[in-house]
Amino acid sequence: MITVNDINFSGKRAVVRVDFNVPINARFEVTDNTRIAAAIPTIKKIISDGGSVVLMSHLGRPKKEAPGAFPVKFSLKNIVSELSGLLGIEVKFTEDCISDKAFSMSSSLEAGEVLLLENLRYYKEEEVGDKVFAQKLSAHGDVYVNDAFGTAHRAHASTAIITDFFTGAKASGLLMSSEVSSLELVLSNYKKPFTAIVGGAKVSSKISIISHLLDKIDNLIIGGGMAYTFFKAQGGQVGNSLVEDDYLDEARKILKKAVKKGVRVILPTDSICADSFSNEAAQKIFNTKDILSGWMGMDIGPKAIKSCKVCIEESQTILWNGPMGVFEMSNFAEGTKQIAYSIVTATERGAYSLVGGGDSVAAINQLRLKEHVSYVSTGGGAMLEYLEGKELPGVAALK
Ligand code: AMP
């Protein structure tokens, strides 16, 4: 895959798909600029070469309320000042991504200038991957760059279809290429022992990932709410813990496949349980296979933490997706915290660690450990699909 570092943008106009889908508050201000900041190195590379940049993105899921009228909160105009501040230059904005005015603004951009187009999803053609719409977008520049890893799992007009209209001149942005290369490091160039730590609420959303990883990993640590489905599948009593009864068979299949592949599965032998789903609930530690009725598993227990730590700290490659417990409640955050610390220890000892998925990223950020693991993926759904072994349309289109 060609990256922007392989191209000299001098005198060129790049059409760059970014992911500026950021949270906006009631005063139409950006409340978390992480995604905007993540695209800055790519934009700077292009303008420092002497190129100009046409940025395109979606923001939220706008539904047309009246012809031509969208609520202000969906307008990318809301992010112009944040983007300009981060770039250190005044970014231009156009109120429609394919109007005559938009094309006249993009075609008159000078070297070093940046234009942001209005929300692509104001056109339903974006999400259906309409070819005519994609072709119109492509007319904004000579080179196509995709730096929106977060939407790479969608075959939308601006993420995939558009590349049909650029002959040869297409490249990944720096964020896109670091996301893909860190996922590839874990999936294809991993060092052993390789441990996957999978947590979070539900087995159903992680089945395909676990199944795909079983061909590569040595150890599988299962935590969070999904662990209780595995205990119940083996005949355990899990009280009122979260269980997906429809997935008991799938859980048994995974355990069987793990044995066949020689993968060691570590399930939390003990759990911190609560008598209600609340931070203030009464607490008691149970062996996870013997939780009494009226109690629910909220976090992995001290024995479980110990065995996870030993396994993680002996690993050379670590992939973590999903918290070990209801970490949003301070009384049930210890398991997640300790797992994060162990990953940091292993990383300091030379392991490669990749943390991804909304809630594990939130946990790492909350603990201020982002700089202490090898890579934190911001990809969300795109990352999960990559881990399932699927080819992402936005990545495939760049090849
Ligand atoms: P996911 O998006 O599937 O990674 O799930 C993340 C969510 O799982 C978080 O909101 C956690 O609070 C929740 N979770 C983790 N452990 C448990 C548990 N033992 N019981 C219920 N929910 C849990």
Coordinates of C-alpha atoms and ligand atoms in Angstrom, one line a residue:
M1 CA 0.0 0.0 0.0
I2 CA 1.4 3.4 -1.0
T3 CA 1.4 6.0 1.7
V4 CA 1.5 9.8 1.5
N5 CA 5.2 9.5 2.4
D6 CA 5.8 7.9 -1.0
I7 CA 4.4 10.9 -2.9
N8 CA 5.7 14.4 -3.5
F9 CA 2.6 16.6 -3.4
S10 CA 4.3 19.7 -4.8
G11 CA 1.8 21.4 -7.1
K12 CA -0.8 18.7 -6.5
R13 CA -4.3 18.9 -5.0
A14 CA -5.1 15.9 -2.7
V15 CA -8.6 14.8 -1.9
V16 CA -8.3 13.4 1.6
R17 CA -11.0 11.3 3.3
V18 CA -10.7 11.9 7.0
D19 CA -12.8 10.8 10.0
F20 CA -13.9 14.0 11.6
N21 CA -16.9 12.3 13.2
V22 CA -16.3 14.0 16.6
P23 CA -18.6 14.7 19.5
I24 CA -20.3 18.1 19.4
N25 CA -22.0 19.7 22.4
A26 CA -25.2 21.8 22.6
R27 CA -23.1 24.9 21.9
F28 CA -21.8 23.3 18.7
E29 CA -18.3 23.0 20.1
V30 CA -16.0 20.0 19.6
T31 CA -15.7 18.2 23.0
D32 CA -13.0 15.6 22.0
N33 CA -10.6 16.5 19.2
T34 CA -8.8 13.2 19.1
R35 CA -9.9 12.3 15.6
I36 CA -9.1 15.7 14.2
A37 CA -5.7 15.7 15.8
A38 CA -5.0 12.2 14.3
A39 CA -5.4 13.5 10.8
I40 CA -3.0 16.5 11.2
P41 CA 0.3 14.7 10.3
T42 CA -1.1 13.6 6.9
I43 CA -2.4 17.1 6.1
K44 CA 0.8 18.7 7.2
K45 CA 2.9 16.3 5.1
I46 CA 0.9 17.3 2.0
I47 CA 1.0 21.0 2.5
S48 CA 4.7 21.0 3.5
D49 CA 5.4 19.4 0.1
G50 CA 3.8 22.4 -1.5
G51 CA 0.4 20.7 -2.2
S52 CA -3.1 21.7 -1.3
V53 CA -5.7 19.7 0.5
V54 CA -9.5 19.1 0.1
L55 CA -10.8 17.4 3.2
M56 CA -14.0 15.3 3.2
S57 CA -15.7 13.6 6.1
H58 CA -19.0 12.6 7.6
L59 CA -20.3 13.8 10.9
G60 CA -23.0 11.8 12.7
R61 CA -26.0 10.3 11.0
P62 CA -28.0 13.3 9.6
K63 CA -31.5 12.6 8.4
K64 CA -33.0 15.2 6.2
E65 CA -35.6 17.1 8.2
A66 CA -36.8 19.3 5.3
P67 CA -35.4 19.5 1.8
G68 CA -31.9 21.0 2.1
A69 CA -32.1 21.6 5.8
F70 CA -30.1 19.7 8.3
P71 CA -29.7 20.4 12.0
V72 CA -26.6 22.6 12.7
K73 CA -25.1 19.9 14.9
F74 CA -24.3 17.8 11.8
S75 CA -22.4 20.6 10.0
L76 CA -18.7 20.2 9.6
K77 CA -18.6 24.0 9.9
N78 CA -18.6 23.3 13.7
I79 CA -15.1 21.9 13.5
V80 CA -13.4 24.5 11.3
S81 CA -12.0 26.6 14.2
E82 CA -10.7 23.5 16.0
L83 CA -9.1 22.2 12.8
S84 CA -7.6 25.6 12.0
G85 CA -6.1 25.9 15.5
L86 CA -4.5 22.4 15.3
L87 CA -3.1 23.1 11.8
G88 CA -2.0 26.6 12.5
I89 CA -3.6 27.9 9.3
E90 CA -7.1 29.2 8.4
V91 CA -9.1 26.4 6.9
K92 CA -11.6 27.3 4.2
F93 CA -15.1 25.7 4.3
T94 CA -17.8 25.1 1.6
E95 CA -21.4 24.5 2.5
D96 CA -22.0 21.7 0.0
C97 CA -19.6 19.0 -1.0
I98 CA -20.4 18.9 -4.7
S99 CA -21.9 22.4 -5.5
D100 CA -20.5 24.6 -8.2
K101 CA -19.1 26.8 -5.5
A102 CA -17.4 23.9 -3.9
F103 CA -15.6 23.0 -7.2
S104 CA -14.7 26.6 -7.8
M105 CA -13.2 26.8 -4.3
S106 CA -11.2 23.6 -4.6
S107 CA -9.9 24.4 -8.1
S108 CA -8.6 27.8 -7.0
L109 CA -6.8 26.4 -3.9
E110 CA -3.2 27.5 -3.8
A111 CA -0.2 25.5 -2.5
G112 CA -0.4 25.2 1.3
E113 CA -4.2 25.9 1.5
V114 CA -6.8 23.6 3.0
L115 CA -10.5 23.4 2.1
L116 CA -13.1 21.4 4.2
L117 CA -16.2 20.1 2.4
E118 CA -19.6 20.0 4.1
N119 CA -20.8 16.6 5.6
L120 CA -20.7 13.9 2.9
R121 CA -23.8 12.3 4.5
Y122 CA -26.0 15.2 3.5
Y123 CA -26.2 13.1 0.4
K124 CA -27.7 9.6 0.7
E125 CA -25.4 8.7 -2.2
E126 CA -22.5 8.6 0.1
E127 CA -23.6 5.6 2.2
V128 CA -25.0 3.6 -0.8
G129 CA -21.7 4.0 -2.6
D130 CA -23.1 5.8 -5.6
K131 CA -20.7 5.9 -8.5
V132 CA -21.9 9.3 -9.9
F133 CA -21.5 10.9 -6.5
A134 CA -18.0 9.3 -6.1
Q135 CA -17.0 10.6 -9.5
K136 CA -18.1 14.1 -8.6
L137 CA -16.1 14.0 -5.4
S138 CA -13.0 12.7 -7.3
A139 CA -13.1 15.9 -9.4
H140 CA -11.9 17.9 -6.4
G141 CA -8.3 16.9 -6.9
D142 CA -5.5 14.9 -8.6
V143 CA -4.5 12.5 -5.8
Y144 CA -6.8 10.5 -3.5
V145 CA -5.7 9.9 0.1
N146 CA -7.7 7.9 2.6
D147 CA -6.8 8.6 6.3
A148 CA -10.2 7.5 7.7
F149 CA -9.5 4.0 9.2
G150 CA -12.6 4.3 11.4
T151 CA -14.8 4.1 8.3
A152 CA -12.6 1.8 6.2
H153 CA -15.1 -1.1 6.8
R154 CA -17.7 0.7 4.8
A155 CA -17.9 0.6 1.0
H156 CA -19.1 4.2 0.8
A157 CA -18.6 6.6 -2.1
S158 CA -15.8 8.5 -0.5
T159 CA -14.0 5.6 1.2
A160 CA -13.9 3.0 -1.6
I161 CA -15.9 3.7 -4.8
I162 CA -14.0 7.0 -5.4
T163 CA -10.8 5.1 -6.1
D164 CA -12.2 3.9 -9.5
F165 CA -11.8 7.5 -10.7
F166 CA -8.2 8.0 -9.8
T167 CA -5.8 6.1 -12.0
G168 CA -2.7 5.2 -10.0
A169 CA -2.7 8.3 -7.7
K170 CA -4.1 6.9 -4.5
A171 CA -2.4 6.5 -1.1
S172 CA -3.1 5.8 2.5
G173 CA -2.7 8.6 5.1
L174 CA -0.3 8.2 8.0
L175 CA -3.1 7.3 10.5
M176 CA -4.5 4.7 8.1
S177 CA -1.1 3.2 7.5
S178 CA -0.1 3.0 11.2
E179 CA -3.5 1.4 12.0
V180 CA -3.1 -1.2 9.3
S181 CA 0.6 -1.9 10.0
S182 CA 0.0 -2.4 13.8
L183 CA -2.9 -4.7 13.1
E184 CA -0.7 -6.6 10.6
L185 CA 2.1 -6.9 13.2
V186 CA -0.3 -8.6 15.5
L187 CA -2.1 -10.8 13.0
S188 CA 0.7 -11.7 10.6
N189 CA 4.1 -10.9 12.2
Y190 CA 3.4 -11.8 15.8
K191 CA 6.0 -13.1 18.2
K192 CA 5.1 -15.9 20.5
P193 CA 3.8 -16.4 23.1
F194 CA 0.8 -14.5 21.7
T195 CA -2.0 -13.7 24.2
A196 CA -5.4 -12.3 23.3
I197 CA -7.4 -10.7 26.1
V198 CA -11.1 -10.4 25.2
G199 CA -13.6 -8.9 27.5
G200 CA -16.7 -6.7 27.3
A201 CA -20.3 -7.4 27.7
K202 CA -21.3 -9.9 25.1
V203 CA -19.9 -13.1 23.5
S204 CA -22.1 -12.6 20.5
S205 CA -20.1 -9.5 19.4
K206 CA -16.7 -11.2 19.8
I207 CA -17.3 -14.8 18.5
S208 CA -15.9 -14.2 15.1
I209 CA -12.8 -12.4 16.4
I210 CA -12.0 -15.2 18.9
S211 CA -12.6 -17.8 16.3
H212 CA -10.2 -16.1 13.9
L213 CA -7.6 -15.6 16.5
L214 CA -7.6 -19.2 17.7
D215 CA -5.4 -20.0 14.6
K216 CA -2.7 -17.7 15.8
I217 CA -2.7 -17.3 19.6
D218 CA -1.2 -19.3 22.4
N219 CA -3.4 -17.9 25.2
L220 CA -6.9 -16.6 25.3
I221 CA -7.9 -14.7 28.4
I222 CA -11.7 -14.2 28.6
G223 CA -13.1 -11.6 31.0
G224 CA -16.0 -9.2 31.4
G225 CA -19.6 -10.1 31.1
M226 CA -19.0 -12.6 28.4
A227 CA -17.0 -14.9 30.7
Y228 CA -20.3 -16.0 32.4
T229 CA -21.7 -17.5 29.2
F230 CA -18.6 -19.6 29.1
F231 CA -19.0 -20.8 32.7
K232 CA -22.7 -21.6 32.2
A233 CA -21.8 -23.4 29.0
Q234 CA -19.6 -25.7 31.1
G235 CA -22.3 -26.4 33.7
G236 CA -21.4 -23.6 36.2
Q237 CA -23.9 -21.7 38.3
V238 CA -23.5 -18.0 37.6
G239 CA -26.3 -16.5 39.6
N240 CA -27.7 -13.4 38.1
S241 CA -24.6 -12.6 35.9
L242 CA -25.0 -11.5 32.3
V243 CA -25.5 -14.6 30.2
E244 CA -26.4 -15.0 26.5
D245 CA -28.3 -18.3 26.5
D246 CA -28.4 -18.4 22.7
Y247 CA -24.6 -18.5 22.7
L248 CA -24.0 -21.4 25.1
D249 CA -23.3 -23.7 22.1
E250 CA -21.0 -21.2 20.5
A251 CA -19.1 -20.9 23.7
R252 CA -18.7 -24.7 23.9
K253 CA -17.5 -24.8 20.3
I254 CA -14.9 -22.2 21.0
L255 CA -13.6 -24.1 24.0
K256 CA -13.4 -27.3 21.9
K257 CA -11.6 -25.5 19.1
A258 CA -9.2 -24.0 21.6
V259 CA -8.3 -27.5 22.9
K260 CA -7.9 -28.8 19.3
K261 CA -5.6 -25.8 18.4
G262 CA -3.6 -26.1 21.6
V263 CA -4.7 -22.7 22.9
R264 CA -4.7 -22.2 26.6
V265 CA -8.0 -20.6 27.7
I266 CA -7.9 -18.6 30.9
L267 CA -11.3 -17.9 32.4
P268 CA -11.7 -15.9 35.6
T269 CA -11.8 -18.5 38.4
D270 CA -13.2 -16.0 40.8
S271 CA -15.4 -12.9 40.4
I272 CA -16.3 -9.8 42.4
C273 CA -20.1 -10.1 42.6
A274 CA -22.7 -7.5 43.5
D275 CA -26.3 -7.9 44.6
S276 CA -27.5 -5.3 42.1
F277 CA -26.0 -3.6 39.0
S278 CA -24.8 -0.6 40.9
N279 CA -21.5 0.8 42.2
E280 CA -23.1 1.0 45.7
A281 CA -24.3 -2.6 45.7
A282 CA -23.1 -5.1 48.4
Q283 CA -20.1 -7.0 47.2
K284 CA -18.9 -10.6 47.7
I285 CA -16.2 -12.7 46.0
F286 CA -17.4 -16.1 44.6
N287 CA -15.8 -18.8 42.6
T288 CA -17.2 -18.0 39.2
K289 CA -18.7 -21.5 38.7
D290 CA -20.6 -21.3 42.0
I291 CA -22.2 -17.8 42.1
L292 CA -25.3 -17.8 44.3
S293 CA -28.7 -16.7 42.9
G294 CA -29.2 -13.0 43.6
W295 CA -25.5 -12.2 42.9
M296 CA -24.0 -11.1 39.6
G297 CA -20.4 -11.1 38.4
M298 CA -19.2 -7.5 38.0
D299 CA -15.4 -7.9 37.8
I300 CA -12.7 -10.6 37.8
G301 CA -11.5 -11.6 41.2
P302 CA -8.1 -11.5 42.9
K303 CA -7.2 -15.1 41.9
A304 CA -8.2 -14.4 38.3
I305 CA -6.1 -11.2 38.3
K306 CA -3.1 -13.2 39.5
S307 CA -3.3 -15.9 36.8
C308 CA -4.0 -13.3 34.0
K309 CA -0.9 -11.3 35.2
V310 CA 1.4 -14.2 35.0
C311 CA 0.2 -15.1 31.5
I312 CA 0.3 -11.5 30.2
E313 CA 3.7 -10.7 31.6
E314 CA 5.2 -13.8 29.9
S315 CA 3.8 -12.9 26.5
Q316 CA 5.6 -11.3 23.5
T317 CA 2.5 -10.2 21.6
I318 CA -0.6 -9.0 23.4
L319 CA -4.0 -7.9 21.9
W320 CA -6.6 -6.5 24.3
N321 CA -10.2 -5.8 23.4
G322 CA -12.9 -5.2 26.0
P323 CA -12.8 -4.5 29.7
M324 CA -12.6 -7.2 32.4
G325 CA -15.6 -5.9 34.3
V326 CA -18.0 -3.0 34.7
F327 CA -15.0 -0.6 34.9
E328 CA -17.2 2.5 34.6
M329 CA -18.2 1.8 38.2
S330 CA -15.1 2.5 40.4
N331 CA -15.8 -0.5 42.7
F332 CA -15.6 -2.9 39.7
A333 CA -12.7 -1.4 37.8
E334 CA -9.8 -3.2 39.6
G335 CA -9.6 -6.1 37.2
T336 CA -9.5 -3.9 34.1
K337 CA -6.9 -1.7 35.8
Q338 CA -4.6 -4.6 36.8
I339 CA -4.8 -6.1 33.3
A340 CA -3.8 -2.7 31.8
Y341 CA -0.8 -2.5 34.3
S342 CA 0.3 -6.0 33.3
I343 CA 0.2 -5.1 29.6
V344 CA 2.4 -2.1 30.4
T345 CA 4.8 -4.3 32.3
A346 CA 5.0 -6.8 29.4
T347 CA 5.5 -3.9 26.9
E348 CA 8.4 -2.5 29.0
R349 CA 9.9 -6.0 28.8
G350 CA 9.8 -5.9 25.0
A351 CA 6.4 -7.3 24.1
Y352 CA 4.3 -5.7 21.4
S353 CA 0.9 -4.6 22.7
L354 CA -2.1 -3.5 20.8
V355 CA -5.2 -2.1 22.6
G356 CA -8.3 -1.5 20.6
G357 CA -12.1 -1.2 20.9
G358 CA -14.0 1.7 22.5
D359 CA -14.0 0.6 26.1
S360 CA -10.5 -0.8 26.5
V361 CA -9.2 2.4 24.8
A362 CA -11.4 4.4 27.3
A363 CA -9.8 2.4 30.2
I364 CA -6.3 3.0 28.9
N365 CA -6.9 6.7 28.5
Q366 CA -8.6 6.9 31.9
L367 CA -5.4 5.3 33.5
R368 CA -3.2 7.6 31.4
L369 CA -1.3 4.6 30.0
K370 CA -1.7 5.4 26.3
E371 CA 2.0 6.2 25.9
H372 CA 3.0 3.0 27.7
V373 CA 1.5 0.4 25.4
S374 CA 2.8 -0.2 21.8
Y375 CA -0.3 1.0 19.9
V376 CA -3.8 2.1 20.7
S377 CA -6.2 1.6 17.8
T378 CA -8.9 4.2 17.3
G379 CA -10.6 2.0 14.7
G380 CA -13.7 0.7 16.6
G381 CA -15.8 -1.3 14.2
A382 CA -13.2 -1.2 11.4
M383 CA -10.6 -2.7 13.8
L384 CA -13.0 -5.4 14.9
E385 CA -13.7 -6.4 11.3
Y386 CA -9.9 -6.5 10.6
L387 CA -9.4 -8.8 13.5
E388 CA -12.2 -11.0 12.2
G389 CA -10.0 -11.5 9.1
K390 CA -12.2 -9.5 6.8
E391 CA -10.8 -7.4 4.1
L392 CA -11.9 -3.8 4.6
P393 CA -13.3 -2.1 1.5
G394 CA -11.5 1.2 2.3
V395 CA -8.1 -0.6 2.6
A396 CA -8.7 -2.9 -0.4
A397 CA -9.5 0.1 -2.5
L398 CA -6.0 1.6 -1.9
K399 CA -4.2 -1.5 -3.1
Ligands
AMP1 P1 -18.0 -4.2 24.7 O1 -18.5 -3.0 24.0 O2 -18.7 -5.5 24.2 O3 -16.5 -4.3 24.7 O4 -18.5 -4.1 26.2 C1 -18.1 -3.1 27.1 C2 -19.1 -3.1 28.2 O5 -19.1 -4.3 28.9 C3 -18.8 -2.0 29.3 O6 -19.7 -1.1 29.3 C4 -18.8 -2.8 30.6 O7 -19.4 -2.2 31.6 C5 -19.5 -4.1 30.2 N1 -19.2 -5.2 31.1 C6 -17.9 -5.7 31.4 N2 -18.0 -6.6 32.3 C7 -19.3 -6.8 32.6 C8 -20.0 -7.7 33.5 N3 -19.4 -8.5 34.3 N4 -21.4 -7.6 33.5 C9 -22.0 -6.7 32.7 N5 -21.4 -5.8 31.9 C10 -20.1 -5.9 31.8

